[in-house]
Every structure is written in structure tokens, then in C-alpha cells.
Coordinates of C-alpha atoms and ligand atoms in Angstrom, one line a residue:
M65 CA 0.0 0.0 0.0
V66 CA 1.3 3.5 -0.7
D67 CA 2.3 6.0 1.9
R68 CA -0.6 7.8 3.5
G69 CA 1.2 10.2 5.8
L70 CA 3.1 8.0 8.1
P71 CA 6.7 9.1 9.0
R72 CA 9.5 8.0 6.6
G73 CA 12.6 6.4 8.1
P74 CA 15.7 4.5 7.6
G75 CA 13.9 1.2 7.6
S76 CA 12.2 1.8 4.2
R77 CA 14.7 0.2 1.8
R78 CA 14.9 -2.9 3.9
S79 CA 11.1 -2.8 4.1
R80 CA 10.7 -2.8 0.4
R81 CA 13.0 -5.7 -0.1
W82 CA 11.1 -7.6 2.6
T83 CA 7.8 -6.8 0.9
L84 CA 9.1 -7.9 -2.5
G85 CA 10.3 -11.2 -1.0
I86 CA 6.8 -11.8 0.4
V87 CA 5.2 -10.9 -2.9
V88 CA 7.2 -13.5 -4.7
A89 CA 6.6 -16.1 -2.0
L90 CA 2.9 -15.5 -2.0
V91 CA 2.4 -15.4 -5.7
V92 CA 4.1 -18.8 -5.9
A93 CA 2.2 -20.1 -3.0
G94 CA -1.0 -18.7 -4.4
V95 CA -0.5 -20.3 -7.8
V96 CA 0.2 -23.7 -6.2
V97 CA -2.7 -23.4 -3.8
S98 CA -5.2 -22.4 -6.6
G99 CA -3.9 -25.1 -8.9
V100 CA -4.6 -27.9 -6.5
R101 CA -7.6 -26.9 -4.4
S102 CA -10.2 -24.8 -6.2
A103 CA -12.4 -27.5 -7.6
T104 CA -14.3 -28.5 -4.5
S105 CA -15.7 -25.1 -3.6
P106 CA -19.5 -24.9 -3.2
D107 CA -21.0 -22.1 -5.4
E108 CA -22.7 -19.9 -2.9
V109 CA -22.8 -19.2 0.8
P110 CA -25.9 -18.5 2.8
T111 CA -26.6 -14.8 3.4
L112 CA -27.1 -13.1 6.8
T113 CA -30.7 -13.0 7.8
D114 CA -32.7 -10.4 9.7
D115 CA -35.0 -11.0 12.7
E116 CA -37.9 -12.0 10.4
G117 CA -35.7 -14.5 8.7
R118 CA -35.4 -12.6 5.4
A119 CA -32.2 -13.1 3.4
L120 CA -30.2 -9.9 3.2
V121 CA -27.8 -8.7 0.5
L122 CA -25.6 -6.1 2.2
R123 CA -23.7 -3.4 0.3
G124 CA -21.9 -0.6 2.0
F125 CA -18.7 0.9 3.4
S126 CA -16.4 0.6 6.4
T127 CA -16.9 3.9 8.2
A128 CA -14.7 5.7 9.2
G129 CA -11.0 6.1 9.6
S130 CA -11.5 9.3 11.4
A131 CA -12.7 7.4 14.5
K132 CA -9.3 5.7 14.9
S133 CA -7.6 8.5 16.6
S134 CA -10.3 11.1 17.5
P135 CA -10.2 11.8 21.2
D136 CA -13.8 10.7 21.7
G137 CA -13.5 7.6 19.4
L138 CA -16.2 8.9 17.1
P139 CA -15.9 9.4 13.3
T140 CA -16.4 12.7 11.5
L141 CA -19.8 11.9 10.2
R142 CA -23.2 13.7 10.1
P143 CA -26.7 12.4 9.3
R144 CA -26.5 14.2 5.9
D145 CA -23.5 12.1 5.0
V146 CA -25.5 8.9 5.5
S147 CA -28.4 10.4 3.4
R148 CA -26.0 11.3 0.7
E149 CA -24.3 8.0 0.5
N150 CA -27.7 6.3 0.4
A151 CA -29.0 8.5 -2.4
D152 CA -25.8 8.3 -4.4
M153 CA -25.1 4.5 -4.2
G154 CA -28.1 2.9 -2.6
T155 CA -26.0 1.4 0.2
N156 CA -27.9 -0.5 2.9
F157 CA -25.0 -1.6 5.2
V158 CA -22.2 0.0 7.2
R159 CA -19.3 -1.6 9.0
F160 CA -19.0 1.0 11.8
L161 CA -15.7 1.4 13.5
I162 CA -15.7 1.3 17.3
S163 CA -12.7 0.8 19.6
W164 CA -11.8 -1.0 22.8
R165 CA -10.0 2.2 24.1
A166 CA -13.2 4.1 23.8
V167 CA -15.4 1.4 25.4
E168 CA -13.1 0.8 28.3
P169 CA -11.0 3.9 28.8
R170 CA -9.8 2.8 32.3
P171 CA -9.6 -0.9 33.4
G172 CA -13.1 -2.1 34.2
E173 CA -14.7 1.3 33.6
Y174 CA -17.0 1.4 30.6
D175 CA -17.9 4.7 28.9
Q176 CA -21.7 4.6 28.6
R177 CA -21.6 8.1 27.0
Y178 CA -19.5 6.8 24.2
L179 CA -21.9 3.9 23.7
D180 CA -24.8 6.4 23.6
D181 CA -22.9 8.4 21.0
V182 CA -22.4 5.2 18.9
A183 CA -26.1 4.4 19.4
E184 CA -27.0 7.9 18.1
R185 CA -25.0 7.2 14.9
V186 CA -26.6 3.7 14.6
D187 CA -29.9 5.5 14.7
W188 CA -28.9 7.7 11.7
Y189 CA -28.4 4.5 9.8
A190 CA -31.4 2.7 11.1
E191 CA -33.7 5.6 10.1
R192 CA -32.5 5.1 6.6
G193 CA -33.1 1.4 6.6
Y194 CA -29.4 0.3 7.0
H195 CA -28.0 -2.7 8.8
V196 CA -25.0 -2.0 11.0
M197 CA -22.1 -4.2 11.8
L198 CA -20.0 -2.8 14.8
D199 CA -16.4 -3.4 14.1
M200 CA -14.0 -3.5 17.1
H201 CA -11.2 -1.9 15.1
Q202 CA -7.4 -2.1 15.7
D203 CA -4.4 -1.5 13.6
L204 CA -0.9 -2.1 15.1
Y205 CA -2.5 -3.0 18.4
G206 CA -3.2 0.5 19.8
G207 CA -2.3 4.2 20.1
G208 CA 0.0 3.3 22.9
I209 CA 2.7 1.6 20.8
V210 CA 4.5 5.0 20.3
P211 CA 3.0 7.3 22.9
G212 CA 2.1 10.7 21.5
E213 CA 2.1 9.5 17.9
A214 CA -1.0 8.6 15.9
L215 CA 0.3 5.3 14.7
G216 CA -1.8 2.4 16.0
N217 CA -5.3 2.4 17.1
G218 CA -7.7 0.2 19.0
A219 CA -6.4 -1.0 22.4
P220 CA -6.4 1.4 25.4
A221 CA -2.9 2.7 26.5
W222 CA -3.4 1.0 29.9
A223 CA -3.6 -2.4 28.0
T224 CA -0.4 -1.7 26.0
Y225 CA 2.8 -3.4 27.2
T226 CA 5.7 -3.0 24.8
D227 CA 8.1 -3.8 27.7
G228 CA 10.4 -1.1 26.5
L229 CA 11.1 -2.7 23.2
P230 CA 11.7 -0.3 20.2
V231 CA 9.3 0.7 17.5
G232 CA 11.3 2.0 14.5
Q233 CA 9.9 4.0 11.6
H234 CA 8.5 2.9 8.2
D235 CA 7.0 4.5 5.2
M236 CA 4.3 1.7 4.9
W237 CA 2.1 1.5 7.9
E238 CA 1.7 -2.3 7.8
L239 CA 5.5 -2.7 8.3
Y240 CA 5.1 -1.5 11.9
Y241 CA 3.6 -4.9 12.6
L242 CA 7.2 -6.2 12.5
E243 CA 8.6 -3.9 15.1
P244 CA 9.6 -5.6 18.4
G245 CA 7.5 -3.2 20.5
V246 CA 4.4 -3.9 18.5
V247 CA 5.0 -7.7 18.5
R248 CA 5.5 -7.6 22.2
A249 CA 2.2 -5.6 22.8
F250 CA 0.4 -8.4 20.9
D251 CA 2.4 -11.2 22.8
N252 CA 1.2 -9.6 26.0
F253 CA -2.4 -9.4 24.8
W254 CA -2.4 -13.1 23.7
N255 CA -0.5 -13.9 27.0
A256 CA 2.3 -15.6 25.1
T257 CA 4.5 -14.0 27.7
G258 CA 2.5 -15.4 30.6
A259 CA 2.5 -11.9 32.1
H260 CA -0.9 -10.6 31.2
P261 CA -3.7 -13.1 31.4
E262 CA -6.1 -10.3 32.3
L263 CA -5.9 -8.5 29.0
Q264 CA -8.1 -10.9 27.0
E265 CA -10.6 -11.0 29.9
H266 CA -10.9 -7.3 29.6
Y267 CA -11.5 -7.5 25.9
V268 CA -14.2 -10.2 26.3
D269 CA -15.9 -8.1 29.0
A270 CA -15.8 -5.0 26.8
W271 CA -17.6 -6.9 24.1
K272 CA -20.2 -8.1 26.6
V273 CA -20.9 -4.4 27.6
V274 CA -21.2 -3.5 23.9
A275 CA -23.6 -6.4 23.2
E276 CA -25.7 -5.5 26.3
R277 CA -26.1 -2.0 24.9
F278 CA -27.0 -3.0 21.4
T279 CA -28.9 -6.3 21.8
D280 CA -32.3 -4.6 21.5
E281 CA -31.3 -2.5 18.5
P282 CA -32.6 -4.4 15.4
A283 CA -30.5 -2.3 13.0
V284 CA -27.3 -3.8 14.5
I285 CA -27.1 -7.0 12.6
A286 CA -23.5 -8.1 13.5
Y287 CA -20.5 -7.7 15.7
D288 CA -17.1 -7.9 14.0
L289 CA -15.1 -9.3 16.9
M290 CA -11.6 -8.0 16.0
N291 CA -10.3 -6.2 13.0
E292 CA -7.4 -7.8 11.3
P293 CA -6.1 -10.0 14.1
Y294 CA -2.3 -10.3 14.5
G295 CA -0.6 -13.0 16.5
G296 CA 2.6 -11.2 17.5
S297 CA 5.3 -13.8 17.5
L298 CA 2.8 -16.6 16.9
Q299 CA 1.7 -16.6 13.2
G300 CA -0.4 -18.6 10.8
P301 CA -2.5 -21.6 11.7
A302 CA -0.8 -22.0 15.1
F303 CA -2.1 -18.5 16.1
E304 CA -5.5 -18.8 14.3
A305 CA -6.4 -22.3 15.4
G306 CA -5.0 -21.6 18.9
P307 CA -5.4 -18.3 20.8
L308 CA -7.5 -16.6 18.1
T309 CA -10.2 -19.3 17.9
S310 CA -10.2 -19.6 21.6
L311 CA -10.7 -15.9 22.2
Y312 CA -13.5 -15.9 19.6
Q313 CA -15.1 -18.8 21.5
S314 CA -14.9 -16.9 24.8
I315 CA -16.3 -13.7 23.4
T316 CA -19.1 -15.7 21.7
D317 CA -20.0 -17.4 25.0
E318 CA -20.0 -14.1 26.9
I319 CA -22.0 -12.2 24.3
R320 CA -24.6 -14.9 24.2
T321 CA -25.4 -14.4 27.9
V322 CA -26.8 -11.0 26.9
D323 CA -27.6 -11.2 23.2
D324 CA -28.8 -14.3 21.4
S325 CA -29.6 -12.8 18.0
T326 CA -26.8 -10.6 16.6
W327 CA -24.5 -12.3 14.1
L328 CA -20.9 -12.7 15.2
C329 CA -18.4 -12.0 12.5
L330 CA -15.0 -13.8 12.7
E331 CA -12.0 -12.4 10.9
P332 CA -9.0 -14.5 10.1
Q333 CA -5.4 -13.3 10.7
A334 CA -4.9 -10.5 8.2
M335 CA -1.3 -11.0 7.3
G336 CA -1.3 -13.6 4.5
V337 CA -5.0 -14.3 4.4
N338 CA -5.7 -10.8 3.1
W339 CA -3.4 -11.8 0.2
A340 CA -5.1 -15.2 -0.3
T341 CA -3.2 -17.7 1.8
P342 CA -5.5 -20.2 3.6
T343 CA -6.7 -19.6 7.1
G344 CA -6.3 -21.9 10.0
L345 CA -9.2 -20.4 12.0
G346 CA -11.2 -23.1 13.8
P347 CA -15.0 -23.4 14.1
V348 CA -16.7 -21.5 16.9
D349 CA -19.7 -23.0 18.7
D350 CA -22.7 -20.7 19.0
P351 CA -24.6 -21.6 22.2
R352 CA -27.7 -19.7 21.1
E353 CA -30.9 -21.7 20.7
G354 CA -31.6 -22.3 17.0
P355 CA -29.2 -22.1 14.1
A356 CA -25.8 -20.6 14.7
R357 CA -25.3 -16.9 13.8
I358 CA -21.7 -17.0 13.0
A359 CA -20.2 -15.4 9.8
Y360 CA -16.8 -15.5 8.3
C361 CA -15.4 -12.0 7.6
P362 CA -12.1 -12.0 5.6
H363 CA -10.5 -9.0 3.9
L364 CA -9.1 -8.9 0.4
Y365 CA -6.0 -6.9 -0.5
P366 CA -4.2 -8.6 -3.4
L367 CA -0.5 -8.0 -2.7
P368 CA 0.6 -6.9 -6.2
M369 CA -1.9 -4.1 -6.0
D370 CA -1.4 -3.4 -2.3
V371 CA 2.2 -2.5 -2.9
G372 CA 1.1 0.2 -5.4
G373 CA 0.2 -1.5 -8.7
G374 CA -2.9 -0.8 -10.7
Y375 CA -5.1 -3.5 -12.4
T376 CA -3.4 -3.8 -15.8
G377 CA -1.0 -6.1 -17.6
T378 CA 1.0 -8.5 -15.5
T379 CA -0.3 -7.0 -12.3
K380 CA -3.9 -7.7 -13.4
A381 CA -3.1 -11.3 -14.1
L382 CA -1.4 -11.7 -10.7
V383 CA -4.3 -10.0 -9.0
D384 CA -6.8 -12.2 -10.8
G385 CA -4.9 -15.3 -9.7
T386 CA -4.9 -14.0 -6.1
V387 CA -8.6 -13.3 -6.2
R388 CA -9.3 -16.8 -7.5
T389 CA -7.2 -18.3 -4.8
W390 CA -8.8 -16.1 -2.1
L391 CA -12.3 -17.1 -3.3
G392 CA -11.5 -20.8 -3.2
N393 CA -10.1 -20.5 0.3
T394 CA -12.9 -18.3 1.5
M395 CA -15.6 -20.8 0.2
R396 CA -13.8 -23.7 1.9
T397 CA -13.4 -21.9 5.1
A398 CA -17.1 -20.8 5.2
E399 CA -18.0 -24.5 4.7
R400 CA -15.6 -25.7 7.4
L401 CA -16.9 -23.1 9.9
G402 CA -20.4 -24.6 9.5
D403 CA -21.7 -23.4 6.1
V404 CA -21.6 -19.8 7.4
P405 CA -22.3 -16.6 5.5
V406 CA -19.4 -14.5 4.3
V407 CA -19.0 -10.8 4.8
L408 CA -16.2 -9.2 2.8
G409 CA -15.4 -6.8 5.6
E410 CA -12.8 -4.9 3.6
F411 CA -11.5 -4.5 0.1
G412 CA -10.6 -1.3 -1.6
L413 CA -7.9 0.6 -3.4
D414 CA -6.7 3.9 -4.8
T415 CA -9.2 4.4 -7.6
T416 CA -6.9 6.8 -9.5
K417 CA -4.8 3.7 -10.4
P418 CA -5.2 2.4 -14.0
G419 CA -7.9 -0.3 -14.2
A420 CA -9.0 0.3 -10.6
L421 CA -12.7 0.5 -11.4
E422 CA -12.6 -2.7 -13.4
Y423 CA -11.2 -4.4 -10.3
V424 CA -14.0 -2.9 -8.2
D425 CA -16.5 -4.3 -10.7
A426 CA -14.8 -7.7 -10.6
V427 CA -15.0 -8.0 -6.9
Y428 CA -18.7 -6.9 -6.7
D429 CA -19.5 -9.4 -9.5
M430 CA -17.8 -12.1 -7.4
A431 CA -19.7 -11.1 -4.2
D432 CA -23.0 -11.1 -6.2
E433 CA -22.3 -14.5 -7.7
H434 CA -21.3 -16.2 -4.4
G435 CA -23.5 -14.4 -1.9
F436 CA -21.1 -12.2 0.0
A437 CA -21.9 -9.0 1.9
I438 CA -19.5 -6.2 1.2
A439 CA -18.1 -3.3 3.2
Y440 CA -15.8 -1.4 0.9
W441 CA -12.7 0.2 2.6
S442 CA -13.5 2.9 3.0
R443 CA -15.9 5.8 3.0
D444 CA -13.0 8.2 4.0
P445 CA -12.5 11.2 1.8
G446 CA -9.6 10.8 -0.6
T447 CA -8.4 8.7 -3.5
W448 CA -9.8 5.4 -2.1
G449 CA -13.2 6.7 -1.3
P450 CA -16.4 7.8 -2.9
Y451 CA -15.9 11.5 -2.2
D452 CA -12.8 13.7 -2.4
A453 CA -11.4 15.9 0.4
K454 CA -13.8 18.7 -0.6
G455 CA -16.7 16.3 -0.5
E456 CA -17.1 16.1 -4.3
P457 CA -18.2 12.7 -5.7
R458 CA -15.4 10.7 -7.3
N459 CA -15.3 7.9 -9.9
L460 CA -16.1 5.3 -7.3
V461 CA -19.7 6.6 -6.9
D462 CA -20.8 5.5 -10.3
A463 CA -18.9 2.2 -10.1
L464 CA -20.7 1.2 -6.8
D465 CA -24.2 2.4 -7.8
R466 CA -25.3 -1.0 -9.0
P467 CA -28.8 -2.7 -8.9
Y468 CA -29.2 -5.5 -6.2
P469 CA -31.9 -7.3 -4.3
R470 CA -31.7 -5.9 -0.8
S471 CA -33.8 -8.6 0.9
V472 CA -35.9 -11.6 0.0
A473 CA -38.4 -13.5 2.1
G474 CA -36.8 -16.9 1.7
E475 CA -33.4 -17.7 0.4
I476 CA -31.4 -15.9 -2.3
G477 CA -28.7 -17.5 -4.5
S478 CA -26.5 -16.0 -7.2
I479 CA -27.0 -12.5 -8.4
E480 CA -26.0 -11.1 -11.8
A481 CA -26.1 -7.4 -12.3
A482 CA -25.5 -5.9 -15.7
E483 CA -26.6 -2.7 -17.6
D484 CA -29.3 -4.6 -19.4
G485 CA -30.7 -6.4 -16.4
L486 CA -30.6 -7.8 -12.9
E487 CA -31.1 -11.5 -12.3
F488 CA -31.2 -13.4 -9.1
E489 CA -32.0 -16.9 -7.9
V490 CA -34.6 -17.3 -5.1
Q491 CA -36.4 -19.8 -3.0
P492 CA -39.3 -17.7 -1.8
S493 CA -41.1 -18.3 1.4
G494 CA -43.5 -16.4 3.8
D495 CA -44.9 -13.3 2.0
R496 CA -42.4 -13.9 -0.9
V497 CA -41.5 -10.2 -0.9
A498 CA -38.2 -9.1 -2.5
R499 CA -36.9 -5.5 -2.3
V500 CA -34.7 -4.4 -5.1
Y501 CA -32.5 -1.3 -5.3
L502 CA -32.4 0.3 -8.8
P503 CA -30.0 3.1 -9.7
P504 CA -31.3 6.0 -11.6
D505 CA -29.7 5.1 -14.9
F506 CA -31.2 1.6 -14.7
A507 CA -34.7 2.7 -14.2
A508 CA -35.3 6.3 -15.3
G509 CA -38.4 8.5 -14.6
A510 CA -39.9 10.2 -11.6
G511 CA -42.9 7.8 -11.4
R512 CA -43.0 4.0 -11.1
P513 CA -39.9 2.9 -13.0
E514 CA -40.2 1.4 -16.5
V515 CA -39.0 -2.1 -16.0
T516 CA -39.9 -5.5 -17.2
V517 CA -40.0 -8.1 -14.5
S518 CA -40.3 -11.9 -14.8
G519 CA -40.6 -14.4 -12.0
A520 CA -42.4 -11.8 -9.8
K521 CA -45.1 -9.1 -9.7
V522 CA -44.3 -5.5 -9.0
T523 CA -46.2 -4.6 -5.8
G524 CA -44.6 -1.3 -4.9
W525 CA -42.1 1.4 -5.6
H526 CA -40.5 3.5 -2.9
R527 CA -39.3 6.5 -5.0
K528 CA -37.0 8.1 -2.5
E529 CA -35.2 4.9 -1.6
R530 CA -35.4 3.8 -5.3
E531 CA -36.6 0.5 -4.0
L532 CA -38.8 -1.8 -6.1
E533 CA -41.0 -4.1 -4.1
L534 CA -41.7 -7.4 -5.8
T535 CA -43.8 -10.4 -4.8
V536 CA -42.0 -13.5 -6.1
D537 CA -44.3 -15.9 -8.1
T538 CA -45.1 -19.1 -6.2
G539 CA -42.6 -21.7 -7.4
A540 CA -40.4 -19.2 -9.2
T541 CA -36.6 -19.9 -8.8
E542 CA -35.3 -16.9 -10.7
V543 CA -36.3 -13.2 -10.9
E544 CA -35.3 -10.9 -13.7
V545 CA -35.7 -7.1 -13.8
R546 CA -34.8 -5.4 -17.1
P547 CA -34.9 -1.7 -17.9
G548 CA -37.7 -0.6 -20.2
S549 CA -41.2 -1.9 -20.6
Ligands
9MR618 O1 -6.2 3.4 4.9 C1 -5.8 3.4 6.3 C2 -4.5 4.3 6.5 O2 -4.8 5.6 6.1 C3 -4.0 4.2 7.9 O3 -2.8 4.9 7.9 C4 -3.9 2.8 8.3 C5 -3.4 2.6 9.8 O4 -4.5 3.0 10.6 O5 -5.1 2.1 8.1 C6 -5.6 2.0 6.8 O6 -6.7 1.3 6.8 C7 -6.6 -0.1 6.9 C8 -7.6 -0.6 7.9 O7 -7.5 0.1 9.2 C9 -7.4 -2.1 8.2 N1 -7.4 -2.8 6.9 C10 -6.5 -2.3 5.8 C11 -6.9 -0.8 5.6 C12 -6.1 -0.3 4.4 O8 -4.8 -0.3 4.6

């Protein structure tokens, strides 16, 4: 990933060589893995469901980076920003960043005012029909890894033990993960040092407090238990199948004592898995009555692109290979974790790069085809986001403004969205209602849109939301919506 404002330092040349080595190793590993393992994947994963059991297709953003280091832990966000995003791209989902440091500013003391402020923002989304996933975010453990510098975020300073080990400087933020002080902070969190068994207990309890606060809020559909977990000196399957799975199990058990309905989203280790290596995450048992509400929530950042390439030529071929491998691994993991839904909790890139929008389209097509929810990284102003620093819309807005079925009473399978039509597979049940978002250039006109529908009857049009209400025909297995009558 390119520099976005972190200090430059003497480590940078070494860092680039290290990165290049990893690129080569992973590309080779990726090709090998994709060559031998992709054939057995199932085609689709189940989707998340709401309290009425409707299948949900979730499209939105991670929001917002500004919460990472603001003193109150809140993002720079106003209700009109939510309205605007909704009007411009028809999003119905947000992965909303929260932090342990804001929930538990002092050991055992929970900031109910912060949670009220988060709840107020959840309401802004709820009023506009969104589903919210609360994401306990961290990068580089926490703001305490280099006191006084806005480097890491997430953990409170009181829970940060670098044991006096150094944290050098890099031009790419991810490379701080290799610094001894950062590794030690994680080793203390995971209690690999044996010195801090209390830290994970605090993290688990903090989640319980959050769940207690949001259990009765229907708009909060999921909790993302930890952003981009990192094992410190324990890496790969040993970390994921060991302390990470075990922490997820403890959080799940604790959350279920106060909240038996919200989905729990499990992220794999970021390093490697974001680039398509397989995850060693183990299954987590959901003690709720009824079917488990566990989802698998990986991120996708193909390395050739992540180190600054666009989506053309050789880089495109490497990225496509990475995405194929990532997909195969994701589908197998979802199956192994108990046929769970998949939330693509982050993917994104600098959309000024050549071919960037083609990549965005390819990832959305993949998510449509296989049933993944998406939270694009991120809504932050700048070259990755939908709006620039002045708030003007960027090229990403048009790229993300795609038709999609937002919810279906019953089950939903593959979706195919193109300029000349939207198709999706269904197994309707209950009232058989499907709600479909249609962008303005798909269905023009101020009144009821001119569309031709098969497999369902049009039973309503919500003009402001651009949402077409359909009642799926009894026995239909496919619905098509085409522009024009
Ligand atoms: O894009 C973010 C960058 O500006 C920050 O410097 C960095 C560290 O906080 O985080 C980046 O966002 C990352 C997110 O927090 C976790 N997944 C990868 C994102 C893109 O690098």
C-alpha cells in the first residue's frame, strides 16, 4: 500500500526488499494453492438474515478512519453524510468502527456516554433502513505503541505493554507490525509472555458491555469481533487455530449471555489471508438456541496491487490469480466453519490507479455471484473513497451504484447485475416479498420505473429509496428485472 502520511525512516529500503520477498513467495504459494484446491468449492454461501428470517444482501462501506484517533473515538460523520451515500449509491450496510480504548478507557470502567454516541449514529443509519455491523477496530494494536504519535489504534494505552522494546519507523504503515515493541504488545495481549492473562478477559468483558447496549437495536445485525487479528510472535495456523479461535469462543459465550440474536463475525489473521493464503481459523460453537449466527469475515487486498500497482497487464493477471485463490479458500473456510455466511469486511484501493474500477466491478461481481456481503474500505475522503477531500463525488460513486436485491423472504442465490438487467436466484417463502434497489440510470423516470419483470409481480415502488417491491411468483426460482417496458 502506498504511503498515506506516516513518517519515513531508515527502515524503508529494507522494508521494500522484505515486501518484495513476500510478494514473490505468496504469488508462488497462491498459484500452487489455486492449482490444487479450487475444484471442491460450493457455489454460494448463505446470506445473513434479519430477525424476520429474510435473506439480506448487504452493500456498504467501512466507516470511518477518522474514528481511529479522534479523542472521543467517534468518526467525523453527520446524518446528511449517510443520506447522501444512500442517495448516491443505494448502500444499505455499514461496518461502523468502534474501539476498545473508547469502550473501556480505564480498566473495568466502561464509557456509557461513548456507547450512547455510537447508538445515536446507529440510529442515523437505522432511520434510513441500514443494517449496521459494529467493528472493534485495531491497527498495530493501539495508540500506545508509540505514545504521542497517531500510529496504531484500538487498544487502550493501559492495556499496551511493549516492555520497553523499540518501535522503528517505516513508510508503509503495515510494516510497523514487524517492530519488536508492536510484536510484544500483541504477545502480552495473547498472553504468550504469561505476564498478562487479564488483557483478553478485559477484551471479552468489553464486548459483553457493547452487546448489552445493542442487543435490542434491530439495526445492529452483526459484531465484527476483532479487526485484522495479528498474533505477534505466533503466526499462521498456530495462532489462528490456537489463541484466536479460543478468544472468539470466549467472546461468543460471553456475548450470548446477553444477546442471542446478533450475528458474530469472525476475521482470520490479516497477514497472508488478506493476500489469499488459507486460514487456520477453527469453528466457533454458537450456544444460542436455533441455528448458529456466526459469519466468516475476511478482507481482500491482493498484494501486487497493495504495494502500489494498478489493475493492468501482469499485475492484473497476478491480482486475478490472487482473487481466484482467495475465493476458493474463502468458500472452503465458510463451509468448514459450518456453512456460514461470508462478509467481505474490507476491500478497496486507490481508484486513481489504472484499471481500478474494473477491479472494483470484478470484486462486486464475485460477491454477487457467491452471496457475500460487502463493506468497501472505506468511506473516508480521498483517492480510495467515494468523495474527495472537498466532498465532491469521485469515480467510485458510479462504479458502486449497482442494482441489487436488498432482501428476500426466503433464500437468495446467485445475483447477476448488468446494464441490461438484474437476475437473481430465489427460494421464496412467507410473504415472498423481495426488495430491489435500482440506480437512476437503470430505471429512469420520476414515477414508477419502466422495467420488465419476470418471476415476480411489482407490488410497490419507494421512490426516495429507489426500492422496487416485488412479490415473487409461487414456485419461481429466478427473478429478472430489465430496464424498459
Ligand atoms: O487506509 C488506512 C490508512 O490511512 C491508515 O494509515 C492505516 C493505519 O491506521 O489504516 C488504513 O486502513 C486499513 C484498515 O484500518 C485495516 N485494513 C486495511 C486498511 C487499508 O490499509
